[in-house]
Structure formats: C-alpha cells, structure tokens
Amino acid sequence: MDAVLELHRMWLSNPSEGRQADLHGAPLNGEHFTDTNLSGLLAPGASFHESRFYDADLSGGDFSGAEFYHARLHHSRLKGVTARDANFIGAKIDHCDFSGADLAGSNFFRAEVTACSFRHADLRNCNFEEVRLRGGDFRGAKLAGSKGLTGKQIAQAITDDGTTLPSTSPD
C-alpha cells in the first residue's frame, strides 16, 4: 500500500513521474492517514472501516459507495469529493470541509458530525437519522429528500436562501 500511495504523491507533484492511485474496492480497514495528501484518489467501493483521517486531504477524490463505518475524520479536506451512496454509519466527523461534495444518498445514521462545512454540497436523499449534528455550514447545500434532520439540528447550522431543506423537518 505504501508504494501505491508514494506513486500517488509523485503523481500529484508530477503526473509523468507517478501514477494516480486506484484503490477501487480495496480493504483499508483500520488504516491511519495523518497529514496525508490523497487528493484525486480513486477509491469507489473501498472499505475504510474504523480508519482514521487526521488533517488529510481527500479533495476531488472518488469514494462512491465507499464504507466509512465507524471511521474518524478530523480536520480533513474533502472538497469536491464524489461519495454518492457512501456509508458513514457511526463515523465521527469533526471540523471537515465537504464543500462542493456529491454525497447524495449517503448514510450518516448515528454519526457524530461537528462543525463541518457542507457549502454547496449535494446531500439529497441522505439518511441523517439519529445523527448528532453540532453546528455546521450548509449554505447552498441541497438536502431535499434527506431524512432524519430535525428543526433543532437545522437551527444550529448556518443556512441561507440557497439551502434546499427537506420538505419536512420534525423537531
């Protein structure tokens, strides 16, 4: 794995010397990614069960259908990622930037999401049931069809006229 990630780092610096990492469906359970640049990583369907991401850059990557079950993501950048139908069940996501991310259909059941930015993110049809949502920036986010968001949770977050909320937001 280290060799693949080293080639990816080289690719980020000079595409003619390295190779973009393709970890399609790879089992990366329990891995630790600290202060790592993984931008542009291709990892659809990869499994990151109980993995740790601290100050990692995953921006622009493809994580469609990836498993982040009980993963920890802290102070990481996921700007513009594609993670449709990803599984974040029980994940702890703290101070991460998901600006412009495509997370449509993802499952955040029982996740803890603290002070994250979802500006202009696509969160349509996501499952937020029993999520501990503390703050966050949802300006311009698309939340239509999402379930489990409460009025109390939305009141704690930053929204604007561009935020598309679910049709019903029970307290």
Coordinates of N, CA and C in Angstrom, one line a residue:
M1 N 0.8 -1.2 0.0 CA 0.0 0.0 0.0 C 0.9 1.3 0.0
D2 N 2.0 1.2 0.8 CA 2.8 2.4 0.8 C 3.4 2.8 -0.5
A3 N 3.7 1.8 -1.3 CA 4.3 2.0 -2.7 C 3.2 2.7 -3.6
V4 N 2.0 2.2 -3.5 CA 0.9 2.8 -4.3 C 0.7 4.3 -3.9
L5 N 0.7 4.6 -2.6 CA 0.5 5.9 -2.1 C 1.7 6.8 -2.4
E6 N 2.9 6.2 -2.4 CA 4.0 7.0 -2.8 C 4.0 7.4 -4.3
L7 N 3.5 6.5 -5.2 CA 3.4 6.8 -6.6 C 2.3 7.9 -6.8
H8 N 1.3 7.8 -5.9 CA 0.2 8.8 -6.0 C 0.7 10.2 -5.6
R9 N 1.5 10.2 -4.5 CA 2.2 11.5 -4.1 C 3.0 12.1 -5.3
M10 N 3.8 11.2 -5.9 CA 4.6 11.6 -7.1 C 3.7 12.2 -8.2
W11 N 2.6 11.5 -8.4 CA 1.7 11.9 -9.5 C 1.1 13.3 -9.2
L12 N 0.8 13.6 -7.9 CA 0.3 14.9 -7.5 C 1.4 16.0 -7.9
S13 N 2.6 15.7 -7.7 CA 3.7 16.6 -7.9 C 4.0 16.7 -9.4
N14 N 4.1 15.5 -10.1 CA 4.4 15.5 -11.5 C 3.8 14.2 -12.1
P15 N 2.7 14.4 -12.8 CA 1.9 13.3 -13.4 C 2.8 12.3 -14.3
S16 N 3.8 12.8 -14.8 CA 4.6 12.0 -15.7 C 5.6 11.1 -14.9
E17 N 5.7 11.3 -13.6 CA 6.6 10.5 -12.8 C 5.9 9.5 -11.9
G18 N 4.7 9.8 -11.6 CA 3.9 8.9 -10.7 C 2.7 8.4 -11.4
R19 N 1.8 7.9 -10.5 CA 0.5 7.3 -11.0 C -0.6 7.6 -10.0
Q20 N -1.7 8.0 -10.6 CA -2.9 8.2 -9.7 C -3.3 6.9 -9.1
A21 N -3.5 6.9 -7.8 CA -3.8 5.7 -7.1 C -5.3 5.3 -7.3
D22 N -5.5 4.0 -7.7 CA -6.8 3.5 -7.9 C -7.0 2.3 -6.9
L23 N -7.7 2.6 -5.8 CA -8.0 1.7 -4.7 C -9.4 1.1 -4.8
H24 N -9.9 1.0 -6.0 CA -11.3 0.5 -6.2 C -11.5 -0.8 -5.4
G25 N -12.5 -0.7 -4.4 CA -12.9 -1.8 -3.6 C -11.8 -2.3 -2.6
A26 N -10.8 -1.6 -2.4 CA -9.7 -2.1 -1.5 C -10.1 -2.1 -0.1
P27 N -9.7 -3.1 0.7 CA -9.9 -3.1 2.1 C -8.8 -2.4 2.9
L28 N -9.2 -1.2 3.3 CA -8.3 -0.3 4.1 C -8.7 -0.1 5.5
N29 N -9.3 -1.1 6.1 CA -9.8 -1.0 7.4 C -8.8 -0.8 8.5
G30 N -9.1 0.1 9.4 CA -8.2 0.4 10.5 C -6.9 1.2 10.1
E31 N -6.8 1.7 8.9 CA -5.6 2.4 8.4 C -5.6 3.8 9.1
H32 N -4.5 4.4 9.2 CA -4.3 5.8 9.7 C -3.7 6.7 8.6
F33 N -4.4 7.8 8.4 CA -3.9 8.7 7.4 C -3.8 10.1 8.1
T34 N -2.6 10.4 8.4 CA -2.3 11.7 9.1 C -1.5 12.6 8.3
D35 N -2.0 13.8 8.1 CA -1.3 14.9 7.3 C -0.9 14.3 6.0
T36 N -1.8 13.6 5.3 CA -1.5 13.0 4.0 C -2.3 13.6 2.9
N37 N -1.7 13.8 1.8 CA -2.3 14.4 0.6 C -2.8 13.2 -0.3
L38 N -4.1 12.9 -0.2 CA -4.7 11.9 -1.1 C -5.7 12.5 -2.1
S39 N -5.5 13.7 -2.4 CA -6.4 14.4 -3.3 C -6.4 13.6 -4.6
G40 N -7.6 13.5 -5.2 CA -7.7 12.9 -6.5 C -7.7 11.3 -6.4
L41 N -7.7 10.8 -5.2 CA -7.7 9.3 -5.0 C -8.9 8.7 -5.6
L42 N -8.8 7.6 -6.3 CA -9.9 6.8 -6.8 C -10.1 5.6 -5.9
A43 N -11.2 5.7 -5.1 CA -11.4 4.6 -4.1 C -12.9 4.2 -4.1
P44 N -13.6 4.1 -5.2 CA -15.0 3.7 -5.1 C -15.2 2.3 -4.6
G45 N -16.1 2.2 -3.6 CA -16.3 0.9 -3.0 C -15.3 0.4 -2.1
A46 N -14.3 1.3 -1.8 CA -13.2 0.9 -0.8 C -13.8 0.8 0.6
S47 N -13.2 0.1 1.4 CA -13.6 -0.1 2.8 C -12.6 0.6 3.8
F48 N -13.1 1.6 4.5 CA -12.3 2.3 5.4 C -12.9 2.1 6.9
H49 N -13.4 1.0 7.2 CA -14.0 0.7 8.5 C -12.9 1.0 9.6
E50 N -13.4 1.8 10.5 CA -12.6 2.2 11.7 C -11.2 2.8 11.3
S51 N -11.1 3.4 10.1 CA -9.9 4.1 9.7 C -9.9 5.5 10.3
R52 N -8.7 6.1 10.4 CA -8.5 7.4 11.0 C -8.0 8.4 9.9
F53 N -8.6 9.5 9.7 CA -8.1 10.5 8.8 C -7.9 11.8 9.7
Y54 N -6.7 12.2 9.9 CA -6.4 13.4 10.6 C -5.6 14.4 9.7
D55 N -6.2 15.5 9.5 CA -5.6 16.6 8.7 C -5.2 16.0 7.3
A56 N -6.0 15.2 6.7 CA -5.8 14.5 5.4 C -6.5 15.3 4.3
D57 N -6.0 15.3 3.1 CA -6.6 16.0 2.0 C -7.1 14.9 1.0
L58 N -8.4 14.8 1.0 CA -9.1 13.8 0.1 C -9.8 14.5 -1.1
S59 N -9.6 15.8 -1.2 CA -10.3 16.6 -2.2 C -10.3 16.0 -3.6
G60 N -11.4 16.1 -4.2 CA -11.5 15.7 -5.6 C -11.5 14.2 -5.9
G61 N -11.5 13.5 -4.8 CA -11.4 12.0 -5.0 C -12.8 11.4 -5.3
D62 N -12.8 10.1 -5.6 CA -14.0 9.4 -5.9 C -14.1 8.3 -4.8
F63 N -15.1 8.4 -4.0 CA -15.4 7.5 -2.9 C -16.8 7.0 -3.0
S64 N -17.3 6.9 -4.2 CA -18.7 6.4 -4.4 C -18.9 5.0 -3.8
G65 N -19.9 4.9 -3.0 CA -20.2 3.6 -2.4 C -19.1 3.1 -1.4
A66 N -18.2 4.0 -1.0 CA -17.2 3.6 0.0 C -17.8 3.4 1.4
E67 N -17.1 2.6 2.2 CA -17.5 2.3 3.6 C -16.6 3.1 4.6
F68 N -17.2 4.0 5.3 CA -16.5 4.7 6.3 C -17.2 4.4 7.7
Y69 N -17.6 3.2 7.8 CA -18.3 2.7 9.0 C -17.4 2.9 10.3
H70 N -17.8 3.7 11.2 CA -17.1 4.0 12.5 C -15.7 4.6 12.2
A71 N -15.5 5.2 11.1 CA -14.3 5.9 10.8 C -14.2 7.2 11.5
R72 N -13.1 7.8 11.7 CA -12.9 9.1 12.3 C -12.2 10.0 11.3
L73 N -12.9 11.1 11.0 CA -12.4 12.1 10.1 C -12.3 13.4 10.8
H74 N -11.1 13.9 11.1 CA -10.9 15.1 11.8 C -10.0 16.1 11.0
H75 N -10.5 17.3 11.0 CA -9.8 18.4 10.3 C -9.3 18.0 8.9
S76 N -10.1 17.3 8.2 CA -9.7 16.9 6.9 C -10.5 17.6 5.8
R77 N -9.9 17.6 4.6 CA -10.5 18.3 3.4 C -11.0 17.3 2.5
L78 N -12.3 17.4 2.2 CA -13.0 16.5 1.2 C -13.7 17.4 0.2
K79 N -13.1 18.5 -0.2 CA -13.7 19.4 -1.1 C -13.9 18.7 -2.5
G80 N -15.2 18.8 -3.0 CA -15.5 18.3 -4.3 C -15.4 16.8 -4.4
V81 N -15.4 16.1 -3.3 CA -15.3 14.6 -3.5 C -16.6 14.1 -4.1
T82 N -16.6 13.0 -4.7 CA -17.8 12.2 -5.1 C -17.9 11.0 -4.2
A83 N -18.9 11.0 -3.4 CA -19.1 9.9 -2.4 C -20.6 9.6 -2.4
R84 N -21.2 9.4 -3.6 CA -22.6 9.0 -3.6 C -22.8 7.7 -3.0
D85 N -23.8 7.5 -2.2 CA -24.2 6.3 -1.6 C -23.1 5.7 -0.7
A86 N -22.3 6.6 -0.1 CA -21.2 6.2 0.8 C -21.9 5.9 2.2
N87 N -21.2 5.0 3.0 CA -21.7 4.6 4.3 C -20.8 5.3 5.4
F88 N -21.4 6.3 6.1 CA -20.7 6.9 7.2 C -21.4 6.5 8.5
I89 N -22.0 5.4 8.6 CA -22.7 5.0 9.8 C -21.7 4.9 11.0
G90 N -22.1 5.6 12.1 CA -21.3 5.7 13.3 C -20.0 6.4 13.2
A91 N -19.8 7.1 12.1 CA -18.5 7.8 11.9 C -18.5 9.1 12.8
K92 N -17.3 9.5 13.2 CA -17.1 10.7 13.9 C -16.4 11.7 13.0
I93 N -17.1 12.7 12.6 CA -16.6 13.6 11.5 C -16.6 15.0 12.2
D94 N -15.4 15.5 12.3 CA -15.1 16.7 13.1 C -14.3 17.8 12.4
H95 N -14.9 18.9 12.2 CA -14.2 20.1 11.5 C -13.7 19.7 10.1
C96 N -14.5 19.0 9.3 CA -14.1 18.7 8.0 C -14.7 19.6 7.0
D97 N -14.1 19.7 5.8 CA -14.6 20.5 4.7 C -15.1 19.7 3.6
F98 N -16.4 19.6 3.4 CA -17.1 18.8 2.3 C -17.7 19.8 1.3
S99 N -17.1 21.0 1.2 CA -17.6 22.0 0.2 C -17.7 21.4 -1.2
G100 N -18.8 21.6 -1.8 CA -19.0 21.1 -3.2 C -19.0 19.6 -3.4
A101 N -19.1 18.9 -2.3 CA -19.0 17.4 -2.4 C -20.4 16.8 -2.9
D102 N -20.3 15.7 -3.6 CA -21.5 15.0 -4.0 C -21.7 13.8 -3.1
L103 N -22.5 13.9 -2.1 CA -22.8 12.9 -1.1 C -24.2 12.3 -1.2
A104 N -24.8 12.6 -2.3 CA -26.2 12.1 -2.5 C -26.4 10.7 -2.1
G105 N -27.4 10.4 -1.3 CA -27.8 9.0 -1.0 C -26.9 8.4 0.1
S106 N -26.0 9.2 0.7 CA -25.1 8.6 1.7 C -25.8 8.4 3.0
N107 N -25.3 7.5 3.8 CA -25.9 7.1 5.1 C -25.1 7.6 6.2
F108 N -25.6 8.5 7.0 CA -24.9 9.1 8.2 C -25.5 8.6 9.5
F109 N -26.3 7.5 9.5 CA -27.0 7.0 10.6 C -26.1 6.9 11.8
R110 N -26.5 7.6 12.9 CA -25.8 7.6 14.2 C -24.4 8.1 14.1
A111 N -24.1 8.9 13.1 CA -22.8 9.6 13.0 C -22.8 10.8 13.9
E112 N -21.6 11.2 14.3 CA -21.4 12.5 15.0 C -20.7 13.5 14.0
V113 N -21.4 14.5 13.7 CA -20.9 15.5 12.7 C -20.8 16.9 13.4
T114 N -19.6 17.3 13.6 CA -19.3 18.5 14.4 C -18.6 19.6 13.6
A115 N -19.3 20.7 13.5 CA -18.7 21.9 12.8 C -18.0 21.7 11.5
C116 N -18.8 21.0 10.6 CA -18.3 20.7 9.3 C -18.9 21.6 8.2
S117 N -18.2 21.9 7.2 CA -18.7 22.7 6.1 C -19.2 21.8 5.0
F118 N -20.5 22.0 4.6 CA -21.1 21.3 3.5 C -21.6 22.4 2.5
R119 N -20.9 23.5 2.4 CA -21.3 24.5 1.5 C -21.4 24.0 0.1
H120 N -22.6 24.2 -0.5 CA -22.9 23.8 -1.9 C -22.7 22.3 -2.2
A121 N -22.8 21.5 -1.1 CA -22.7 20.0 -1.2 C -24.1 19.5 -1.6
D122 N -24.1 18.3 -2.3 CA -25.3 17.6 -2.7 C -25.5 16.5 -1.6
L123 N -26.5 16.8 -0.8 CA -26.8 15.8 0.3 C -28.3 15.3 0.1
R124 N -28.7 15.3 -1.1 CA -30.1 14.8 -1.4 C -30.2 13.4 -1.0
N125 N -31.3 13.0 -0.4 CA -31.7 11.7 -0.1 C -30.7 11.0 0.9
C126 N -30.0 11.7 1.7 CA -29.1 11.2 2.7 C -29.9 10.8 3.9
N127 N -29.4 9.8 4.7 CA -30.0 9.4 5.9 C -29.3 10.1 7.1
F128 N -29.9 11.0 7.8 CA -29.4 11.6 9.0 C -30.1 11.2 10.3
E129 N -30.7 10.0 10.2 CA -31.4 9.5 11.4 C -30.4 9.3 12.6
E130 N -30.8 9.8 13.7 CA -30.0 9.7 15.0 C -28.6 10.3 14.9
V131 N -28.4 11.2 14.0 CA -27.1 11.9 13.8 C -27.0 13.0 14.9
R132 N -25.8 13.1 15.5 CA -25.5 14.2 16.4 C -24.9 15.2 15.6
L133 N -25.7 16.2 15.2 CA -25.2 17.3 14.3 C -25.0 18.5 15.2
R134 N -23.8 19.0 15.3 CA -23.5 20.1 16.1 C -22.9 21.2 15.2
G135 N -23.7 22.2 14.9 CA -23.3 23.3 14.0 C -23.1 22.8 12.6
G136 N -22.3 23.6 11.9 CA -22.0 23.2 10.5 C -22.5 24.3 9.6
D137 N -21.9 24.3 8.4 CA -22.2 25.3 7.4 C -22.9 24.6 6.2
F138 N -24.2 24.9 6.0 CA -25.0 24.2 4.9 C -25.4 25.3 3.9
R139 N -24.7 26.4 3.8 CA -25.1 27.4 2.8 C -25.0 26.8 1.4
G140 N -26.1 26.9 0.7 CA -26.2 26.4 -0.7 C -26.3 24.9 -0.8
A141 N -26.4 24.2 0.3 CA -26.4 22.7 0.3 C -27.8 22.3 -0.2
K142 N -27.8 21.1 -0.9 CA -29.1 20.5 -1.3 C -29.4 19.3 -0.4
L143 N -30.4 19.5 0.4 CA -30.8 18.5 1.4 C -32.2 17.9 1.1
A144 N -32.7 18.2 -0.1 CA -34.1 17.7 -0.4 C -34.1 16.1 -0.4
G145 N -35.1 15.6 0.2 CA -35.3 14.2 0.3 C -34.5 13.5 1.4
S146 N -33.7 14.2 2.1 CA -33.0 13.7 3.2 C -33.9 13.4 4.4
K147 N -33.6 12.4 5.1 CA -34.5 12.1 6.3 C -33.7 12.1 7.6
G148 N -34.4 12.4 8.6 CA -33.8 12.4 10.0 C -33.3 13.7 10.5
L149 N -33.3 14.7 9.7 CA -32.8 16.1 10.1 C -34.0 16.7 10.9
T150 N -33.7 17.2 12.1 CA -34.7 17.9 12.9 C -34.6 19.4 12.8
G151 N -35.6 20.1 13.1 CA -35.6 21.5 13.1 C -34.6 22.1 14.1
K152 N -34.4 21.4 15.2 CA -33.4 21.8 16.2 C -31.9 21.7 15.6
Q153 N -31.7 20.7 14.9 CA -30.4 20.5 14.2 C -30.1 21.6 13.2
I154 N -31.1 21.8 12.4 CA -31.0 22.8 11.3 C -30.8 24.2 11.9
A155 N -31.5 24.5 13.0 CA -31.4 25.8 13.7 C -30.0 26.0 14.2
Q156 N -29.2 25.0 14.5 CA -27.8 25.1 15.0 C -26.9 25.4 13.8
A157 N -27.3 25.1 12.6 CA -26.4 25.1 11.5 C -26.6 26.5 10.7
I158 N -25.6 26.8 9.9 CA -25.6 28.0 9.1 C -26.3 27.6 7.8
T159 N -27.4 28.3 7.4 CA -28.1 28.1 6.2 C -28.3 29.4 5.5
D160 N -28.7 29.4 4.3 CA -29.0 30.6 3.5 C -30.2 30.4 2.6
D161 N -30.5 31.4 1.8 CA -31.6 31.2 0.8 C -31.3 30.1 -0.3
G162 N -30.0 29.8 -0.4 CA -29.6 28.8 -1.4 C -29.7 27.4 -0.9
T163 N -29.9 27.2 0.4 CA -30.0 25.9 1.1 C -31.4 25.3 0.7
T164 N -31.4 24.1 0.2 CA -32.6 23.4 -0.1 C -32.8 22.4 1.0
L165 N -33.8 22.7 1.9 CA -34.1 21.8 3.0 C -35.1 20.7 2.6
P166 N -35.1 19.6 3.4 CA -36.1 18.5 3.2 C -37.5 19.1 3.4
S167 N -38.4 18.5 2.8 CA -39.8 19.0 2.8 C -40.4 19.0 4.2
T168 N -40.0 18.1 5.1 CA -40.4 18.1 6.5 C -39.2 18.0 7.3
S169 N -39.1 18.8 8.4 CA -38.1 18.8 9.3 C -38.7 18.7 10.7
P170 N -39.0 17.5 11.2 CA -39.6 17.4 12.5 C -38.7 17.9 13.6
D171 N -39.2 18.3 14.7 CA -38.4 18.7 15.9 C -38.1 17.5 16.7

